[in-house]
Coordinates of C-alpha atoms and ligand atoms in Angstrom, one line a residue:
M1 CA 96.2 -53.5 -63.0
T2 CA 92.9 -55.0 -62.9
D3 CA 93.6 -58.2 -61.2
I4 CA 92.1 -58.9 -58.2
L5 CA 92.8 -62.0 -55.6
G6 CA 90.3 -63.0 -53.4
I7 CA 91.2 -65.1 -49.8
S8 CA 88.7 -67.5 -48.1
A9 CA 90.7 -68.8 -45.0
F10 CA 91.6 -69.6 -41.2
Y11 CA 87.6 -70.8 -40.8
H12 CA 86.7 -73.9 -42.9
D13 CA 87.2 -74.6 -46.8
S14 CA 90.5 -72.4 -47.7
A15 CA 90.3 -71.2 -50.8
A16 CA 91.7 -68.4 -53.8
C17 CA 89.9 -66.9 -56.7
L18 CA 91.6 -64.7 -59.3
V19 CA 89.1 -61.7 -61.2
R20 CA 90.6 -60.1 -64.2
D21 CA 88.1 -56.9 -65.3
G22 CA 85.2 -58.8 -63.6
T23 CA 86.0 -62.0 -65.0
V24 CA 86.6 -65.3 -62.8
L25 CA 89.9 -66.6 -64.4
A26 CA 90.9 -69.1 -62.2
A27 CA 89.4 -70.7 -58.4
V28 CA 90.3 -73.9 -56.6
Q29 CA 90.5 -74.9 -52.8
E30 CA 93.6 -75.5 -50.4
E31 CA 92.3 -78.8 -49.6
R32 CA 93.4 -80.1 -53.1
F33 CA 97.0 -79.1 -52.6
T34 CA 97.2 -80.1 -49.2
R35 CA 95.3 -83.3 -49.4
K36 CA 93.6 -82.5 -46.1
K37 CA 90.0 -82.4 -46.0
Q38 CA 88.5 -78.6 -46.1
D39 CA 92.1 -77.7 -45.4
A40 CA 91.8 -74.2 -43.1
G41 CA 95.4 -72.9 -42.8
F42 CA 96.6 -70.6 -45.2
P43 CA 95.8 -71.0 -48.9
G44 CA 99.3 -70.4 -50.1
N45 CA 99.1 -73.3 -52.9
A46 CA 96.0 -72.1 -54.0
I47 CA 97.0 -68.8 -54.2
R48 CA 100.2 -69.6 -56.0
Y49 CA 98.1 -71.6 -58.5
C50 CA 96.0 -68.8 -59.7
L51 CA 98.2 -66.1 -60.0
R52 CA 100.2 -69.1 -62.5
E53 CA 97.3 -69.2 -64.3
A54 CA 96.5 -65.8 -64.3
N55 CA 100.1 -65.1 -65.4
C56 CA 100.6 -62.8 -62.8
A57 CA 102.6 -61.8 -60.1
L58 CA 100.9 -60.8 -56.3
T59 CA 102.6 -57.7 -56.0
D60 CA 101.1 -56.7 -59.8
L61 CA 97.5 -57.0 -58.4
R62 CA 94.6 -54.3 -57.6
Y63 CA 93.9 -55.5 -54.6
M64 CA 93.9 -58.7 -52.4
V65 CA 90.5 -59.3 -50.3
F66 CA 89.5 -61.6 -47.6
Y67 CA 86.2 -63.1 -47.1
D68 CA 85.2 -61.6 -43.3
K69 CA 85.4 -59.0 -41.1
P70 CA 87.7 -60.5 -38.3
L71 CA 86.9 -57.8 -35.9
V72 CA 83.3 -58.1 -35.9
K73 CA 83.7 -61.5 -35.4
F74 CA 85.5 -61.1 -32.5
E75 CA 83.0 -59.2 -31.3
R76 CA 80.4 -61.4 -31.6
L77 CA 82.5 -64.6 -29.8
L78 CA 83.2 -61.5 -26.9
E79 CA 79.5 -60.5 -26.7
T80 CA 78.0 -64.1 -27.0
Y81 CA 80.5 -64.7 -23.9
L82 CA 79.1 -62.1 -22.2
S83 CA 75.8 -62.6 -22.4
F84 CA 75.8 -66.7 -21.8
A85 CA 78.5 -66.1 -19.4
P86 CA 79.2 -68.0 -16.7
R87 CA 77.7 -71.2 -19.2
G88 CA 80.3 -70.0 -22.0
R89 CA 83.2 -69.8 -19.8
R90 CA 84.4 -73.3 -21.1
S91 CA 84.1 -72.9 -24.8
F92 CA 85.3 -68.8 -24.7
V93 CA 88.4 -70.1 -22.5
T94 CA 89.1 -72.7 -25.6
A95 CA 88.5 -70.0 -28.3
M96 CA 90.1 -67.3 -26.7
P97 CA 94.1 -68.3 -26.7
V98 CA 93.2 -69.1 -30.3
W99 CA 91.9 -65.9 -31.7
L100 CA 93.8 -63.6 -29.7
K101 CA 96.9 -65.5 -30.6
E102 CA 96.0 -65.8 -34.4
K103 CA 93.0 -64.4 -35.6
L104 CA 92.5 -61.2 -33.7
F105 CA 95.8 -60.1 -35.5
L106 CA 94.6 -61.8 -38.6
K107 CA 95.3 -58.4 -40.9
S108 CA 99.6 -59.0 -39.8
L109 CA 99.1 -62.5 -40.3
L110 CA 97.7 -62.3 -43.7
C111 CA 100.2 -59.7 -44.4
K112 CA 103.3 -62.1 -43.6
E113 CA 101.9 -64.9 -44.9
L114 CA 101.3 -63.1 -48.7
A115 CA 104.8 -60.8 -48.2
A116 CA 106.4 -64.6 -47.5
L117 CA 104.8 -65.8 -50.7
A118 CA 105.7 -63.0 -53.2
G119 CA 109.3 -62.7 -51.7
V120 CA 108.7 -59.0 -50.6
K121 CA 108.3 -56.7 -47.6
K122 CA 105.1 -56.6 -46.2
S123 CA 105.1 -52.4 -47.1
A124 CA 105.4 -54.1 -51.1
L125 CA 102.3 -56.1 -51.1
P126 CA 99.7 -53.9 -52.6
P127 CA 96.0 -53.3 -50.5
L128 CA 94.5 -56.2 -48.5
L129 CA 90.4 -55.3 -47.7
F130 CA 87.5 -57.4 -46.0
T131 CA 84.8 -58.1 -47.0
E132 CA 81.7 -59.1 -44.7
H133 CA 81.3 -63.2 -44.7
H134 CA 77.7 -62.6 -46.1
E135 CA 78.6 -59.9 -48.3
A136 CA 81.3 -62.5 -50.1
H137 CA 78.5 -64.8 -50.0
A138 CA 76.0 -62.4 -51.6
A139 CA 78.3 -61.1 -54.4
S140 CA 79.4 -64.6 -55.2
A141 CA 75.2 -65.8 -55.3
F142 CA 74.5 -62.5 -57.7
F143 CA 77.7 -61.6 -59.8
P144 CA 78.5 -64.5 -61.4
S145 CA 75.1 -65.4 -62.0
P146 CA 72.8 -64.7 -65.4
F147 CA 70.7 -62.2 -63.8
R148 CA 70.7 -58.2 -64.4
T149 CA 68.5 -58.2 -61.5
A150 CA 67.5 -60.6 -58.5
A151 CA 66.8 -61.3 -55.2
V152 CA 69.8 -63.0 -52.9
L153 CA 69.5 -65.6 -50.3
C154 CA 72.5 -66.1 -48.4
M155 CA 72.2 -68.8 -45.4
D156 CA 74.7 -70.5 -43.6
G157 CA 76.0 -71.2 -40.1
V158 CA 77.6 -67.6 -39.2
G159 CA 80.1 -65.3 -40.1
E160 CA 80.6 -62.3 -38.0
W161 CA 76.5 -62.0 -37.0
A162 CA 74.1 -62.5 -39.8
T163 CA 73.5 -66.0 -40.2
T164 CA 70.7 -65.4 -42.7
S165 CA 70.9 -62.1 -45.3
A166 CA 68.6 -60.8 -48.2
W167 CA 69.9 -58.7 -50.9
L168 CA 68.6 -56.7 -53.9
G169 CA 71.4 -57.1 -57.3
Q170 CA 71.0 -55.0 -59.6
D171 CA 73.2 -54.6 -62.1
N172 CA 77.0 -53.8 -60.7
Q173 CA 75.1 -53.0 -56.8
L174 CA 74.0 -55.3 -54.5
T175 CA 71.6 -53.7 -52.0
P176 CA 71.5 -55.2 -48.6
L177 CA 68.1 -55.9 -47.3
W178 CA 68.1 -57.2 -43.7
D179 CA 69.3 -60.0 -42.0
I180 CA 68.8 -63.1 -39.0
P181 CA 71.8 -62.7 -36.6
F182 CA 73.3 -64.8 -34.3
P183 CA 72.8 -67.3 -32.3
H184 CA 69.2 -68.2 -34.8
S185 CA 71.0 -70.0 -37.3
L186 CA 69.2 -72.2 -40.0
G187 CA 72.7 -73.9 -40.9
L188 CA 73.4 -74.1 -36.9
L189 CA 70.2 -75.9 -36.3
Y190 CA 70.9 -78.2 -39.7
S191 CA 74.5 -78.8 -37.7
A192 CA 73.1 -79.3 -34.5
F193 CA 71.1 -82.7 -35.9
T194 CA 73.4 -83.3 -37.9
Y195 CA 75.6 -83.8 -34.5
Y196 CA 73.2 -84.9 -33.1
T197 CA 72.8 -88.3 -35.8
G198 CA 76.3 -89.4 -35.9
F199 CA 77.6 -87.3 -38.8
K200 CA 80.6 -84.7 -38.4
V201 CA 79.5 -81.2 -38.5
N202 CA 79.9 -79.4 -41.3
S203 CA 80.4 -82.0 -43.9
G204 CA 78.1 -84.3 -42.4
E205 CA 75.1 -82.4 -43.6
Y206 CA 75.3 -83.8 -47.2
K207 CA 74.7 -87.2 -46.0
V208 CA 71.5 -86.0 -43.1
M209 CA 70.0 -84.8 -46.6
G210 CA 70.8 -88.1 -47.8
L211 CA 69.2 -90.5 -45.2
A212 CA 65.8 -87.9 -45.1
P213 CA 64.2 -90.1 -47.6
Y214 CA 64.6 -93.5 -45.7
G215 CA 63.1 -91.6 -42.8
A216 CA 59.1 -90.7 -41.6
P217 CA 58.7 -86.8 -40.6
K218 CA 58.0 -88.1 -37.0
Y219 CA 59.7 -84.9 -34.8
V220 CA 58.2 -82.0 -37.5
Q221 CA 55.7 -80.7 -34.4
T222 CA 58.8 -81.5 -31.9
I223 CA 61.0 -79.1 -33.6
Y224 CA 58.3 -76.2 -34.0
D225 CA 57.2 -76.7 -30.6
H226 CA 60.3 -76.5 -28.6
L227 CA 63.5 -75.8 -31.0
L228 CA 62.1 -73.3 -33.4
D229 CA 60.1 -70.1 -33.3
L230 CA 59.1 -70.1 -37.4
K231 CA 57.2 -67.1 -38.1
S232 CA 54.9 -66.8 -41.8
D233 CA 57.7 -65.0 -43.4
G234 CA 60.3 -67.3 -43.0
T235 CA 62.3 -65.7 -40.0
F236 CA 63.1 -67.7 -37.0
R237 CA 64.3 -68.0 -33.5
L238 CA 66.2 -70.6 -31.6
N239 CA 65.2 -71.8 -28.7
M240 CA 69.0 -71.8 -27.0
D241 CA 67.4 -73.5 -24.0
Y242 CA 68.6 -76.6 -26.3
F243 CA 71.6 -76.0 -27.7
N244 CA 75.3 -76.0 -26.7
Y245 CA 77.4 -74.1 -29.6
C246 CA 77.2 -70.4 -27.8
T247 CA 78.3 -72.2 -24.2
G248 CA 79.9 -75.8 -24.9
L249 CA 82.2 -77.1 -27.1
T250 CA 79.3 -79.6 -28.8
M251 CA 76.7 -78.3 -30.7
T252 CA 73.6 -79.6 -28.5
N253 CA 72.9 -79.9 -24.7
E254 CA 71.5 -82.6 -22.1
R255 CA 67.9 -81.2 -22.5
F256 CA 68.1 -81.3 -26.1
H257 CA 69.2 -85.1 -25.8
A258 CA 66.2 -86.1 -23.5
L259 CA 63.4 -84.1 -26.2
F260 CA 64.8 -87.1 -28.6
G261 CA 65.2 -90.0 -26.0
G262 CA 69.1 -90.1 -25.5
P263 CA 72.6 -89.1 -26.4
P264 CA 73.7 -88.4 -30.1
R265 CA 74.4 -92.0 -32.2
P266 CA 78.2 -92.3 -31.2
P267 CA 80.2 -92.1 -35.3
E268 CA 80.1 -95.1 -37.6
S269 CA 77.8 -96.9 -35.3
L270 CA 74.7 -98.4 -36.7
L271 CA 72.0 -96.3 -38.4
R272 CA 68.4 -96.4 -36.1
Q273 CA 65.7 -95.5 -37.8
Q274 CA 65.3 -93.1 -35.2
D275 CA 67.7 -91.4 -37.1
M276 CA 66.2 -91.7 -40.6
D277 CA 63.2 -90.0 -39.1
L278 CA 64.8 -87.2 -37.5
A279 CA 66.5 -86.7 -40.5
R280 CA 64.0 -86.6 -42.6
S281 CA 62.6 -84.0 -39.9
I282 CA 64.9 -81.2 -40.1
Q283 CA 65.1 -81.7 -44.1
D284 CA 61.2 -81.2 -44.1
V285 CA 61.7 -77.9 -41.3
T286 CA 64.4 -76.5 -43.7
E287 CA 62.9 -77.0 -46.7
E288 CA 59.3 -75.2 -45.3
I289 CA 61.8 -72.3 -43.9
M290 CA 63.9 -72.0 -47.2
V291 CA 60.5 -71.9 -48.9
R292 CA 58.9 -69.3 -46.8
L293 CA 62.4 -67.0 -47.1
A294 CA 62.5 -67.6 -50.9
R295 CA 58.1 -66.5 -50.9
T296 CA 59.2 -62.9 -48.4
M297 CA 62.2 -62.1 -50.8
Q298 CA 59.9 -62.6 -54.2
R299 CA 56.7 -60.5 -52.6
E300 CA 59.5 -57.8 -51.4
T301 CA 62.0 -57.4 -53.9
G302 CA 59.2 -58.4 -57.2
A303 CA 62.3 -59.7 -58.5
D304 CA 61.8 -62.7 -61.2
N305 CA 65.0 -64.4 -60.2
L306 CA 66.7 -65.7 -57.0
C307 CA 70.3 -66.2 -56.3
L308 CA 71.6 -68.4 -53.4
A309 CA 74.6 -69.0 -51.6
G310 CA 75.9 -69.5 -47.9
G311 CA 76.2 -73.3 -46.8
V312 CA 72.8 -73.8 -46.9
A313 CA 72.2 -73.7 -50.4
L314 CA 74.5 -76.6 -51.0
N315 CA 70.8 -78.7 -49.7
C316 CA 70.0 -79.4 -53.6
V317 CA 67.2 -80.9 -52.1
G318 CA 65.8 -77.7 -50.6
N319 CA 66.9 -75.6 -53.4
G320 CA 64.9 -77.9 -55.9
R321 CA 61.9 -77.5 -53.3
I322 CA 61.9 -73.8 -54.3
L323 CA 62.3 -74.2 -57.9
R324 CA 58.8 -76.2 -58.2
E325 CA 57.1 -73.7 -56.0
G326 CA 57.5 -71.6 -59.1
L327 CA 58.3 -68.9 -56.9
F328 CA 60.9 -67.3 -59.5
Q329 CA 61.3 -67.9 -63.1
D330 CA 65.1 -68.9 -62.8
L331 CA 66.8 -69.6 -59.7
W332 CA 70.5 -69.7 -59.8
I333 CA 73.2 -71.1 -57.4
Q334 CA 76.4 -70.2 -56.8
P335 CA 78.3 -74.1 -57.2
A336 CA 81.1 -73.5 -54.6
A337 CA 78.0 -71.9 -51.9
G338 CA 80.1 -73.0 -48.9
D339 CA 82.6 -70.7 -47.6
A340 CA 85.0 -71.5 -50.2
G341 CA 83.1 -69.5 -52.6
G342 CA 83.4 -66.4 -50.5
A343 CA 87.0 -66.0 -52.3
V344 CA 85.1 -65.5 -55.7
G345 CA 82.8 -63.0 -53.8
A346 CA 85.1 -61.1 -51.8
A347 CA 87.2 -60.3 -55.2
L348 CA 83.8 -59.6 -57.1
A349 CA 82.8 -57.7 -54.8
A350 CA 85.8 -55.1 -54.4
W351 CA 85.4 -55.1 -58.6
H352 CA 81.3 -54.1 -58.5
Q353 CA 81.4 -52.7 -55.4
L354 CA 83.9 -50.5 -54.4
D355 CA 85.4 -49.8 -58.0
E356 CA 81.6 -49.3 -59.6
Q357 CA 82.8 -51.6 -62.6
P358 CA 80.1 -52.6 -64.8
R359 CA 79.2 -56.0 -64.5
V360 CA 80.9 -58.6 -67.9
S361 CA 78.3 -58.9 -70.3
R362 CA 78.0 -62.5 -71.3
P363 CA 75.6 -64.3 -73.6
A364 CA 72.0 -64.9 -72.9
G365 CA 71.8 -67.4 -69.7
H366 CA 75.2 -67.7 -69.7
D367 CA 76.8 -67.7 -66.3
G368 CA 80.8 -66.6 -65.0
M369 CA 81.6 -69.9 -63.5
Q370 CA 82.5 -71.7 -66.5
G371 CA 80.7 -74.5 -65.9
A372 CA 83.3 -74.0 -62.0
F373 CA 85.6 -75.5 -64.2
L374 CA 88.3 -73.2 -63.0
G375 CA 91.2 -75.5 -61.6
P376 CA 94.2 -76.6 -62.8
A377 CA 94.6 -78.6 -66.2
F378 CA 97.4 -81.2 -67.0
S379 CA 98.0 -82.0 -70.8
N380 CA 98.9 -85.2 -72.7
A381 CA 102.0 -84.7 -72.2
E382 CA 102.3 -84.3 -68.6
I383 CA 100.3 -86.8 -67.8
E384 CA 102.5 -89.4 -70.1
Q385 CA 105.7 -88.0 -68.4
F386 CA 104.1 -88.7 -65.0
L387 CA 103.1 -92.2 -66.6
K388 CA 106.5 -93.0 -67.7
A389 CA 108.3 -92.5 -64.6
Q390 CA 105.9 -94.5 -63.0
D391 CA 106.6 -97.6 -65.1
A392 CA 102.5 -98.1 -65.9
P393 CA 101.2 -99.3 -68.4
Y394 CA 98.9 -97.2 -70.4
M395 CA 97.3 -96.8 -74.6
R396 CA 97.3 -93.5 -76.0
L397 CA 93.9 -93.0 -78.1
S398 CA 92.2 -90.8 -80.0
D399 CA 89.3 -88.8 -78.9
A400 CA 87.0 -90.3 -81.2
E401 CA 88.5 -94.1 -79.9
L402 CA 88.4 -93.1 -76.3
Y403 CA 85.2 -92.2 -76.1
D404 CA 84.1 -95.1 -78.0
R405 CA 86.0 -97.8 -75.7
I406 CA 84.7 -95.8 -72.6
A407 CA 81.0 -96.0 -73.6
T408 CA 81.7 -99.0 -74.2
E409 CA 82.9 -100.3 -71.2
L410 CA 80.6 -98.0 -68.6
A411 CA 77.9 -100.6 -71.0
S412 CA 79.6 -103.0 -69.6
E413 CA 79.1 -102.1 -65.7
K414 CA 83.2 -101.2 -65.8
V415 CA 84.0 -98.1 -63.2
I416 CA 85.6 -95.7 -64.5
G417 CA 87.9 -92.4 -63.2
W418 CA 87.5 -89.9 -65.1
F419 CA 90.1 -87.1 -65.0
Q420 CA 90.0 -84.2 -67.9
G421 CA 90.7 -80.6 -68.2
R422 CA 90.6 -78.1 -65.5
M423 CA 89.7 -79.1 -61.8
E424 CA 85.9 -78.5 -60.7
F425 CA 85.6 -75.6 -58.2
G426 CA 83.4 -76.4 -55.0
P427 CA 82.5 -79.8 -53.4
R428 CA 81.2 -81.6 -56.3
A429 CA 82.7 -83.4 -59.6
L430 CA 81.2 -82.3 -62.2
G431 CA 83.3 -84.6 -65.0
A432 CA 86.9 -83.0 -64.8
R433 CA 87.2 -84.8 -61.9
S434 CA 84.9 -88.2 -61.6
I435 CA 83.9 -91.5 -61.1
I436 CA 81.8 -92.8 -63.4
G437 CA 79.2 -96.3 -64.0
D438 CA 76.7 -97.1 -65.6
A439 CA 73.3 -96.0 -64.0
R440 CA 71.0 -98.6 -65.7
S441 CA 73.0 -101.1 -63.3
P442 CA 71.4 -102.2 -60.6
K443 CA 74.3 -103.0 -58.4
M444 CA 75.9 -99.8 -59.4
Q445 CA 75.5 -98.0 -56.1
S446 CA 76.7 -100.3 -53.5
V447 CA 79.5 -100.8 -55.6
M448 CA 80.6 -97.9 -55.8
N449 CA 79.4 -97.1 -52.3
L450 CA 81.3 -100.0 -50.4
K451 CA 84.2 -100.7 -53.3
I452 CA 84.8 -97.5 -54.7
K453 CA 84.1 -94.6 -51.8
Y454 CA 84.0 -97.0 -48.6
R455 CA 81.4 -95.2 -47.7
E456 CA 77.7 -95.6 -46.4
S457 CA 76.1 -97.5 -48.5
F458 CA 72.9 -95.3 -48.6
R459 CA 74.3 -92.4 -50.0
P460 CA 72.7 -91.3 -53.3
F461 CA 74.4 -90.7 -56.6
A462 CA 74.3 -87.8 -58.6
P463 CA 73.1 -88.4 -62.8
S464 CA 74.6 -86.2 -65.2
V465 CA 72.1 -86.6 -68.1
L466 CA 72.6 -84.4 -71.5
R467 CA 72.0 -81.2 -71.5
D468 CA 71.7 -77.0 -63.8
M469 CA 73.3 -78.7 -61.3
L470 CA 72.9 -78.6 -57.3
L471 CA 69.2 -79.1 -57.9
V472 CA 67.1 -81.8 -56.8
A473 CA 64.1 -83.3 -59.2
P474 CA 61.7 -86.1 -59.6
V475 CA 62.6 -88.9 -62.1
V476 CA 59.9 -89.3 -64.5
E477 CA 56.9 -91.9 -63.6
S478 CA 57.5 -93.4 -67.6
R479 CA 61.2 -95.0 -66.2
R480 CA 59.8 -95.6 -62.4
T481 CA 59.4 -99.2 -61.4
A482 CA 56.5 -100.2 -59.8
M483 CA 56.8 -101.5 -56.0
T484 CA 55.3 -105.2 -55.1
A485 CA 53.1 -104.6 -52.1
A486 CA 56.2 -106.9 -49.9
Q487 CA 58.4 -104.1 -50.8
Q488 CA 56.0 -101.2 -50.1
A489 CA 56.1 -102.8 -46.3
L490 CA 59.4 -102.0 -46.4
W491 CA 61.1 -99.4 -43.7
G492 CA 64.1 -97.6 -43.7
I493 CA 67.3 -98.6 -45.2
D494 CA 65.8 -101.7 -46.3
L495 CA 64.1 -99.7 -49.0
L496 CA 68.0 -99.4 -50.4
N497 CA 67.7 -103.0 -52.1
V498 CA 64.1 -102.5 -54.0
P499 CA 65.3 -101.1 -57.8
R500 CA 63.0 -97.7 -58.0
S501 CA 63.5 -97.0 -62.0
D502 CA 64.9 -98.1 -65.1
I503 CA 68.3 -96.3 -63.8
P504 CA 68.0 -97.4 -60.6
A505 CA 72.1 -96.4 -59.7
V506 CA 70.0 -93.0 -59.3
T507 CA 66.8 -92.8 -58.0
H508 CA 66.7 -92.5 -54.8
V509 CA 64.3 -94.1 -52.7
D510 CA 62.0 -90.8 -53.1
Y511 CA 62.3 -91.5 -57.1
S512 CA 64.4 -88.1 -57.0
A513 CA 67.1 -87.5 -58.4
R514 CA 70.6 -84.8 -58.0
I515 CA 71.1 -83.8 -61.5
Q516 CA 73.5 -82.3 -62.9
T517 CA 72.8 -81.3 -67.1
V518 CA 76.0 -81.8 -69.2
H519 CA 76.9 -78.8 -71.4
A520 CA 78.8 -78.9 -74.9
E521 CA 80.1 -75.7 -74.2
T522 CA 81.3 -75.9 -70.7
N523 CA 82.2 -79.5 -70.6
P524 CA 82.9 -80.8 -74.1
H525 CA 85.4 -84.2 -73.0
Y526 CA 82.4 -85.3 -70.8
Y527 CA 79.9 -84.2 -73.1
R528 CA 81.2 -86.3 -75.7
L529 CA 81.4 -89.4 -73.4
L530 CA 77.5 -88.8 -72.6
K531 CA 76.7 -88.8 -76.4
A532 CA 79.0 -92.1 -77.5
F533 CA 77.1 -94.0 -74.9
E534 CA 73.4 -93.0 -75.7
A535 CA 74.4 -93.8 -79.1
K536 CA 75.9 -97.3 -77.8
T537 CA 72.6 -97.8 -75.2
G538 CA 70.2 -95.2 -75.9
Y539 CA 70.4 -93.5 -72.2
G540 CA 71.5 -90.2 -72.4
V541 CA 72.5 -90.6 -68.3
I542 CA 75.6 -92.1 -66.2
V543 CA 76.0 -92.6 -62.3
N544 CA 78.6 -88.9 -61.4
T545 CA 80.6 -89.2 -58.3
S546 CA 83.8 -87.2 -57.2
F547 CA 87.4 -89.0 -57.4
N548 CA 88.0 -89.5 -53.8
V549 CA 87.4 -92.3 -51.3
R550 CA 85.9 -91.2 -48.4
G551 CA 87.3 -88.1 -45.8
E552 CA 89.8 -87.8 -49.2
P553 CA 89.6 -84.1 -50.9
I554 CA 88.8 -84.4 -54.7
V555 CA 91.9 -85.5 -57.1
C556 CA 93.6 -82.6 -58.4
T557 CA 96.7 -83.9 -60.1
P558 CA 97.8 -87.4 -62.6
E559 CA 99.2 -88.6 -59.4
D560 CA 96.5 -88.6 -57.1
A561 CA 94.0 -89.7 -59.9
Y562 CA 96.4 -92.7 -60.2
R563 CA 96.5 -93.6 -56.2
C564 CA 92.9 -93.8 -56.3
F565 CA 92.8 -95.8 -58.9
M566 CA 95.2 -98.2 -57.7
R567 CA 93.8 -98.5 -53.7
T568 CA 89.7 -98.6 -54.8
E569 CA 88.0 -101.6 -57.5
I570 CA 88.3 -98.9 -60.1
D571 CA 88.5 -101.0 -63.7
T572 CA 89.6 -98.0 -65.7
L573 CA 91.5 -95.1 -65.5
V574 CA 91.2 -92.0 -68.1
L575 CA 93.8 -89.6 -68.0
G576 CA 92.8 -87.3 -71.1
N577 CA 93.6 -89.1 -74.0
C578 CA 95.8 -92.4 -72.0
V579 CA 93.9 -95.1 -70.7
L580 CA 95.2 -97.1 -67.9
D581 CA 93.6 -101.2 -67.7
K582 CA 93.5 -102.4 -63.7
I583 CA 94.8 -105.8 -65.1
D584 CA 97.5 -104.2 -66.6
Q585 CA 98.9 -102.6 -63.8
K586 CA 101.6 -103.8 -60.9
P587 CA 100.5 -103.7 -57.8
L588 CA 101.0 -100.3 -55.6
V589 CA 104.0 -100.6 -53.7
E590 CA 103.0 -99.0 -49.9
D591 CA 101.3 -98.9 -46.9
T592 CA 98.4 -101.7 -46.2
D593 CA 96.6 -99.5 -44.1
W594 CA 96.5 -96.3 -46.2
R595 CA 93.1 -95.5 -45.4
K596 CA 94.3 -94.3 -41.7
E597 CA 95.7 -91.3 -44.3
F598 CA 91.9 -89.9 -44.6
A599 CA 90.1 -89.2 -41.2
L600 CA 86.4 -89.8 -41.9
D601 CA 84.1 -87.5 -42.7
Ligands
FE2_1 FE1 79.5 -69.2 -44.4

């Protein structure tokens, strides 16, 4: 048997992945089933789905592979405690009972859960293996990439010890080059500023990145003078006198707060110019580190290509900087760059590194992630069965009718819930579970943020354009709109209301855009919709945001999508070939304070 199950769990964003003969058949995050954002529990639903998709039983598997080594992580916790004792006592006392009870005995916990899932005794389970955390990230970045040889850079908060690691990928082998150990961590440095500016650690980092263009890099020198010793090769050490994550239960301490003039911004309170300036400063420092590390890797490996993974690789603005520096001919980023992607890496590491199986040959330029469409799909028959059970009025259209009608609705500024084919793996919606709108509409950014997603108005949206993702590029000069003198005098969040181009909904205040290019082979429905919209308007670009409200995981099933449609001001819902108009629907009978269902992210 060649089927391998990869598992990421018990930290944040649990996921499962199934690899057959070196090809990723299925991958999905547990949150999509439990509807609990970044669910860190045992991914039982995700595993069941992967097995169903591959039509195999758990007991048929060659291996089950977990994405980190719990005992090494325990060693790190213990050593950190000892080196910071007695200051670390509080966090130690909080963390240890959990670790001792649950995580230290993780192997037996995993075996127990897996045996229960399969309905067999533990002794009947296939072998359970463990990769190192960064090895899983590196494998997820290199093995599905289109490259035979590449430098591989992983950056995250922390796994066992490594927080940044450098690898050389050649065919079916990954060779470790060097790493930067805990507590010196680019991911945790960024998270410290995420915490200090009032956002949630492990999910608000993306907001800090989106806020950065509204600010000035006022604190860059302060960061270099006090918090960070950055070497010319990109390696760094943090000054732990300013951080609390080794010893306490917060990210930053009083000394950090004094350095920036006060306590952290309370969550959900008004954003200040200082928060924007801090966001811009940490973003600039992060980009500088990313570029220096990439340059060092190019010099040391001589590779033409670079692969990225780890949570920091979700910083698409930093990735865009690396690309534009021209250090490498090509760049490939694991779409599930955070810990969910560790499930893919763990399975592929066992197949290539342990079993020494060759890489799968693919056409030039093609990667092994199938456009990240690796989750559940629902047929028109299943969708209609659900809609009939709901007694929800809908129309089933042919493909041609569907694309034409939705292109027309988009052009008249309607907001569309778009649900097609297999769900995306990773944090970004790419046209399978998306809310979409007309990028030319000046009101679209605020309508989508405030009336659809119920989230902060400054958050930028991504354009989907015909013809890789996780990158940020500047909008061309010819499409930009020059600012008047009065507009140029504006600062901070006031800049939000100044149209920056003829596609204002997707042009950020610094003229950047978080581009997703849409390919006919991997994303045929979405591609054809964009084609229809282009034929009607001359613009092959639309706004795309994930199909969810703030704090909710991306919708998975027709039921999730219908509920989100009914709770928000989305005008039209498309489920496969079925179209639902909001005005035809009878109001959803349910509790009125449903928003409490999802904790704010
Ligand atoms: Fe990680």
